[in-house]
Tab-separated table of C-alpha atoms and ligand atoms in Angstrom:
chain	number	residue	atom	x	y	z
M	5	MET	CA	0.232	-0.592	-0.346
M	6	ARG	CA	1.797	2.962	-1.396
M	7	LEU	CA	-0.172	6.460	0.769
M	8	ILE	CA	0.162	10.413	0.931
M	9	LEU	CA	-1.684	11.726	3.998
M	10	LEU	CA	-2.490	15.286	3.625
M	11	GLY	CA	-4.243	17.492	5.763
M	12	PRO	CA	-4.431	20.335	8.062
M	13	PRO	CA	-2.157	20.275	10.815
M	14	GLY	CA	-3.918	18.472	14.132
M	15	ALA	CA	-5.956	16.769	11.574
M	16	GLY	CA	-4.100	13.727	13.250
M	17	LYS	CA	-2.287	12.364	9.774
M	18	GLY	CA	1.074	11.059	12.345
M	19	THR	CA	-1.568	9.138	14.570
M	20	GLN	CA	-3.088	7.457	12.211
M	21	ALA	CA	0.207	6.638	10.240
M	22	LYS	CA	1.032	5.332	12.861
M	23	VAL	CA	-1.917	2.612	13.032
M	24	LEU	CA	-1.892	1.991	9.670
M	25	SER	CA	1.716	1.724	9.811
M	26	GLN	CA	1.256	-1.394	12.344
M	27	GLU	CA	-2.153	-2.937	10.986
M	28	TYR	CA	-0.140	-3.021	7.118
M	29	LYS	CA	3.517	-3.627	7.903
M	30	ILE	CA	4.375	-0.730	5.882
M	31	ARG	CA	6.783	2.448	6.694
M	32	HIS	CA	5.557	6.279	8.526
M	33	ILE	CA	8.164	8.150	6.844
M	34	SER	CA	7.091	11.534	8.056
M	35	THR	CA	8.636	14.878	7.522
M	36	GLY	CA	7.832	16.906	10.251
M	37	ASP	CA	9.634	14.070	12.722
M	38	MET	CA	13.117	14.012	10.326
M	39	LEU	CA	13.742	17.395	10.957
M	40	ARG	CA	12.682	17.486	14.680
M	41	GLU	CA	15.170	14.935	14.235
M	42	ALA	CA	17.986	16.798	12.695
M	43	VAL	CA	17.047	19.596	15.503
M	44	ALA	CA	17.363	18.191	17.893
M	45	GLU	CA	20.932	16.476	16.784
M	46	GLY	CA	22.039	19.786	15.508
M	47	THR	CA	23.173	19.185	12.203
M	48	GLN	CA	23.011	21.140	9.043
M	49	LEU	CA	19.852	20.369	8.127
M	50	GLY	CA	18.364	21.497	11.701
M	51	LEU	CA	20.060	24.503	12.175
M	52	LYS	CA	18.511	25.632	8.029
M	53	ALA	CA	14.937	24.544	9.058
M	54	LYS	CA	14.645	25.256	12.882
M	55	PRO	CA	13.874	29.020	11.977
M	56	TYR	CA	10.301	28.448	10.072
M	57	MET	CA	9.414	25.916	11.963
M	58	THR	CA	9.283	28.216	14.707
M	59	LYS	CA	7.339	30.647	13.313
M	60	GLY	CA	5.014	28.214	11.872
M	61	ALA	CA	6.413	28.455	8.141
M	62	LEU	CA	7.411	26.018	5.619
M	63	VAL	CA	11.046	25.045	5.532
M	64	PRO	CA	12.165	26.349	1.862
M	65	ASP	CA	11.582	24.065	-0.441
M	66	ASP	CA	15.441	24.040	-1.764
M	67	ILE	CA	15.973	22.838	1.661
M	68	ILE	CA	13.583	20.392	2.081
M	69	ILE	CA	12.786	18.581	-1.043
M	70	ASP	CA	16.280	17.100	-2.278
M	71	ILE	CA	17.294	15.722	1.402
M	72	THR	CA	13.462	13.894	1.303
M	73	LEU	CA	14.096	12.514	-1.575
M	74	GLU	CA	17.297	11.465	-1.148
M	75	ARG	CA	15.898	9.556	2.313
M	76	LEU	CA	12.965	8.275	-0.034
M	77	LYS	CA	15.838	6.709	-2.225
M	78	LYS	CA	17.629	5.069	0.352
M	79	ASP	CA	14.702	3.680	2.061
M	80	ASN	CA	12.689	0.263	0.918
M	81	LEU	CA	9.953	0.959	-0.176
M	82	ALA	CA	8.603	-1.721	-1.788
M	83	ASN	CA	6.809	-3.242	0.489
M	84	GLY	CA	4.563	-0.361	0.890
M	85	PHE	CA	4.852	2.989	2.680
M	86	ILE	CA	2.634	6.075	4.042
M	87	LEU	CA	4.376	9.670	3.248
M	88	ASP	CA	3.213	11.959	6.280
M	89	GLY	CA	3.651	16.076	5.546
M	90	PHE	CA	5.242	15.634	2.055
M	91	PRO	CA	4.120	16.913	0.042
M	92	ARG	CA	3.122	20.044	1.241
M	93	THR	CA	3.530	22.820	-2.083
M	94	ILE	CA	2.536	22.347	-5.492
M	95	GLU	CA	6.867	22.301	-6.526
M	96	GLN	CA	7.214	18.885	-4.065
M	97	ALA	CA	4.421	17.172	-5.658
M	98	LYS	CA	5.986	17.757	-8.954
M	99	ARG	CA	9.248	17.003	-8.014
M	100	LEU	CA	7.858	13.832	-5.941
M	101	SER	CA	5.507	11.875	-8.894
M	102	ALA	CA	9.156	12.557	-11.037
M	103	ALA	CA	10.751	10.862	-8.725
M	104	PHE	CA	8.315	8.214	-8.877
M	105	LYS	CA	7.895	8.314	-11.994
M	106	LYS	CA	11.766	7.165	-12.713
M	107	THR	CA	11.502	4.222	-10.006
M	108	ASN	CA	8.280	3.250	-11.967
M	109	LEU	CA	6.845	3.543	-8.073
M	110	LEU	CA	3.114	4.092	-7.819
M	111	ILE	CA	0.598	5.941	-4.962
M	112	ASP	CA	-2.588	4.246	-4.492
M	113	ALA	CA	-3.952	7.287	-2.733
M	114	VAL	CA	-4.151	10.527	-1.010
M	115	LEU	CA	-5.337	10.552	1.675
M	116	TYR	CA	-7.275	13.777	2.306
M	117	PHE	CA	-8.218	14.000	6.349
M	118	LYS	CA	-10.598	16.840	6.276
M	119	THR	CA	-10.772	19.092	9.173
M	120	SER	CA	-12.004	22.058	10.837
M	121	GLU	CA	-9.771	24.476	12.598
M	122	GLN	CA	-11.704	24.131	15.476
M	123	ILE	CA	-10.822	20.300	15.654
M	124	SER	CA	-7.365	21.264	15.265
M	125	LEU	CA	-6.990	23.773	17.544
M	126	LYS	CA	-7.801	21.663	20.675
M	127	ARG	CA	-6.009	18.947	19.480
M	128	LEU	CA	-2.693	21.038	19.039
M	129	THR	CA	-2.899	22.610	21.644
M	130	GLY	CA	-3.806	19.534	23.816
M	131	ARG	CA	-1.303	17.314	22.302
M	132	ARG	CA	2.061	16.446	24.413
M	133	VAL	CA	4.763	14.113	22.926
M	134	CYS	CA	7.846	12.426	25.088
M	135	GLU	CA	11.111	14.088	24.978
M	136	ALA	CA	12.787	10.479	24.195
M	137	CYS	CA	10.715	8.314	21.979
M	138	GLY	CA	8.821	10.870	20.498
M	139	ALA	CA	5.202	9.113	21.282
M	140	ASN	CA	2.070	11.722	20.696
M	141	PHE	CA	-0.515	11.334	23.886
M	142	HIS	CA	-3.256	14.305	23.829
M	143	ILE	CA	-4.750	15.364	28.069
M	144	LYS	CA	-8.184	14.483	26.737
M	145	ASN	CA	-8.421	12.356	23.872
M	146	ILE	CA	-5.784	10.495	24.649
M	147	PRO	CA	-4.321	10.986	28.111
M	148	PRO	CA	-1.087	8.642	28.920
M	149	LYS	CA	-2.018	6.943	31.849
M	150	LYS	CA	0.088	8.802	34.671
M	151	GLU	CA	0.097	13.126	33.623
M	152	GLY	CA	3.087	14.675	31.948
M	153	VAL	CA	4.384	10.285	31.716
M	154	CYS	CA	4.968	8.343	28.344
M	155	ASP	CA	3.223	5.134	28.981
M	156	LYS	CA	6.227	3.524	26.181
M	157	CYS	CA	9.192	4.423	27.768
M	158	GLY	CA	8.677	6.710	31.528
M	159	ASN	CA	9.753	9.606	30.505
M	160	ARG	CA	8.223	13.029	30.314
M	161	LEU	CA	5.959	14.229	28.066
M	162	VAL	CA	6.415	17.902	26.844
M	163	GLN	CA	4.784	20.731	24.355
M	164	ARG	CA	5.701	20.806	20.634
M	165	ASP	CA	7.044	24.138	20.283
M	166	ASP	CA	5.135	25.003	17.451
M	167	ASP	CA	2.185	24.109	19.531
M	168	LYS	CA	1.795	27.204	20.663
M	169	VAL	CA	-1.943	28.668	20.162
M	170	ASP	CA	0.066	31.466	17.882
M	171	THR	CA	1.692	29.368	16.104
M	172	ILE	CA	-0.737	26.982	15.537
M	173	LEU	CA	-2.589	29.512	14.099
M	174	LYS	CA	0.058	30.824	11.772
M	175	ARG	CA	0.677	27.337	10.525
M	176	LEU	CA	-3.042	26.354	9.671
M	177	LYS	CA	-2.637	29.779	7.990
M	178	VAL	CA	-0.020	28.466	6.262
M	179	TYR	CA	-1.474	24.711	5.200
M	180	GLU	CA	-4.656	27.646	3.467
M	181	ALA	CA	-1.912	28.834	1.166
M	182	GLU	CA	0.023	26.682	0.558
M	183	THR	CA	-0.616	23.145	1.110
M	184	ALA	CA	-4.775	22.561	0.596
M	185	LEU	CA	-4.055	23.383	-2.949
M	186	LEU	CA	-2.968	19.767	-3.356
M	187	ILE	CA	-6.983	18.519	-3.118
M	188	ASP	CA	-7.318	20.432	-6.146
M	189	TYR	CA	-4.056	18.849	-7.559
M	190	TYR	CA	-4.691	15.080	-6.557
M	191	LYS	CA	-8.296	15.251	-7.422
M	192	LYS	CA	-7.853	15.845	-10.720
M	193	GLU	CA	-4.979	12.826	-10.698
M	194	GLY	CA	-7.584	10.290	-9.581
M	195	LEU	CA	-6.181	10.225	-6.814
M	196	LEU	CA	-8.051	11.916	-3.549
M	197	GLU	CA	-9.717	9.861	-1.117
M	198	GLU	CA	-11.596	12.754	1.046
M	199	VAL	CA	-12.216	11.010	5.000
M	200	SER	CA	-13.359	12.809	8.415
M	201	GLY	CA	-10.488	14.243	9.996
M	202	ASP	CA	-12.956	14.894	13.229
M	203	LEU	CA	-13.946	11.479	14.385
M	204	ASP	CA	-12.314	9.883	16.626
M	205	VAL	CA	-8.816	7.526	16.124
M	206	TYR	CA	-10.445	4.377	16.024
M	207	GLU	CA	-13.417	5.592	14.265
M	208	LEU	CA	-11.232	6.949	11.284
M	209	PHE	CA	-9.596	3.733	10.930
M	210	GLU	CA	-12.279	1.518	10.312
M	211	ASN	CA	-13.542	4.008	7.758
M	212	LEU	CA	-9.906	3.546	5.795
M	213	LYS	CA	-9.846	-0.112	5.890
M	214	VAL	CA	-13.650	-0.540	4.518
M	215	LEU	CA	-12.359	2.427	1.581
M	216	PHE	CA	-8.557	0.007	1.414
M	217	ALA	CA	-10.906	-2.798	0.454
M	218	ALA	CA	-13.622	-1.317	-2.224
M	219	LYS	CA	-9.945	-0.555	-3.923
M	220	LYS	CA	-8.595	-3.021	-3.006
M	221	LEU	CA	-5.484	-2.003	-1.530
S	314	AP5	P1	4.895	18.376	10.994
S	314	AP5	O1	5.235	17.656	12.668
S	314	AP5	O2	4.171	18.026	9.367
S	314	AP5	O3	3.424	19.001	11.319
S	314	AP5	P2	1.896	18.915	10.956
S	314	AP5	O4	2.015	18.644	9.455
S	314	AP5	O5	1.697	20.448	11.611
S	314	AP5	O6	1.039	18.642	11.555
S	314	AP5	P3	0.959	17.738	12.710
S	314	AP5	O7	1.953	16.804	13.311
S	314	AP5	O8	0.288	18.973	14.137
S	314	AP5	O9	-0.821	17.315	13.229
S	314	AP5	P4	-0.687	15.268	12.545
S	314	AP5	O10	-1.738	15.818	11.493
S	314	AP5	O11	0.183	14.908	12.536
S	314	AP5	O12	-1.386	15.497	13.808
S	314	AP5	P5	-1.431	14.708	15.313
S	314	AP5	O13	-1.731	12.896	14.577
S	314	AP5	O14	0.268	14.559	15.570
S	314	AP5	O15	5.756	19.518	10.720
S	314	AP5	C1	6.079	20.480	11.366
S	314	AP5	C2	7.146	21.771	10.697
S	314	AP5	O16	7.658	20.865	9.823
S	314	AP5	C3	6.216	22.227	9.913
S	314	AP5	O17	5.412	23.043	10.346
S	314	AP5	C4	7.295	22.319	9.210
S	314	AP5	O18	7.642	23.762	9.346
S	314	AP5	C5	8.523	21.593	8.407
S	314	AP5	N1	7.567	20.795	7.733
S	314	AP5	C6	7.189	19.224	7.704
S	314	AP5	N2	7.127	18.915	6.594
S	314	AP5	C7	7.455	19.997	5.904
S	314	AP5	C8	7.860	19.782	4.274
S	314	AP5	N3	7.423	18.478	3.193
S	314	AP5	N4	8.138	21.150	3.461
S	314	AP5	C9	7.928	22.033	4.519
S	314	AP5	N5	8.302	22.299	5.906
S	314	AP5	C10	7.711	21.005	6.198
S	314	AP5	O19	-2.484	14.740	16.305
S	314	AP5	C11	-2.416	16.032	17.062
S	314	AP5	C12	-2.871	15.966	17.906
S	314	AP5	O20	-4.357	15.489	18.286
S	314	AP5	C13	-1.751	14.643	19.633
S	314	AP5	O21	-2.237	15.135	20.625
S	314	AP5	C14	-3.249	13.464	18.883
S	314	AP5	O22	-3.047	12.355	20.329
S	314	AP5	C15	-4.378	14.239	18.501
S	314	AP5	N6	-5.367	13.457	17.662
S	314	AP5	C16	-5.113	12.751	16.380
S	314	AP5	N7	-5.883	12.306	16.383
S	314	AP5	C17	-7.141	12.204	17.382
S	314	AP5	C18	-8.166	11.647	16.450
S	314	AP5	N8	-8.758	10.935	15.657
S	314	AP5	N9	-9.125	12.287	17.826
S	314	AP5	C19	-8.831	12.829	18.316
S	314	AP5	N10	-7.719	12.918	18.894
S	314	AP5	C20	-6.767	12.633	17.834
């Protein structure tokens, strides 16, 4: 199964990608995670990307595209993958299509998680992530067993730097201006499948399973 996840910040792309990658044993590739790792390690990429990420802007195409395509080349994608957070601009989508054409990889579907701004805001302001293993929680929707402590590894849960209200609002604006254009782009390619990102995690997962069965994926 070869999927691209599209949707605003807080649509639940990362959460659903983890569930899907476990269920279907396929790779989950997140450019957001890749960039946060680079920032934490202080690499050249991290140093270049950090100022954009902190203010809620997209990392410019000339920084992100080649690095992501290189990474995809190294990954074994033959058994399927979920791309989460890439592409995010028309230019990224065009470059990705060209790279896949070269290697004869076809995308099965672009899952668009249509999500209301109110839901995105509530989810992002309540999101907490483990500073050690990156596991994702929500103070109300998906709370850890013990407040502030990761269920998986016992380390501290923290708020992401870009999950402050002002930065979230900026990210939502950037999404509308730059990334939402991909909805029409992939509709024209005949790949877009719209699902409701407002549903809870399990309900959305069940809906996706029905969709995959209908598409014989
Ligand atoms: P990235 O990490 O990709 O951020 P994003 O797209 O803004 O997505 P989020 O992680 O905020 O939301 P999500 O949809 O994954 O939601 P999640 O599942 O976590 O990118 C960060 C930054 O990196 C960007 O701003 C940009 O600067 C840069 N960047 C990355 N890729 C780039 C690219 N291609 N080009 C340029 N720049 C790039 O869920 C959110 C919360 O809700 C969690 O607390 C979760 O527990 C909860 N939740 C999830 N699903 C549900 C549900 N169904 N019901 C109830 N609660 C739920």
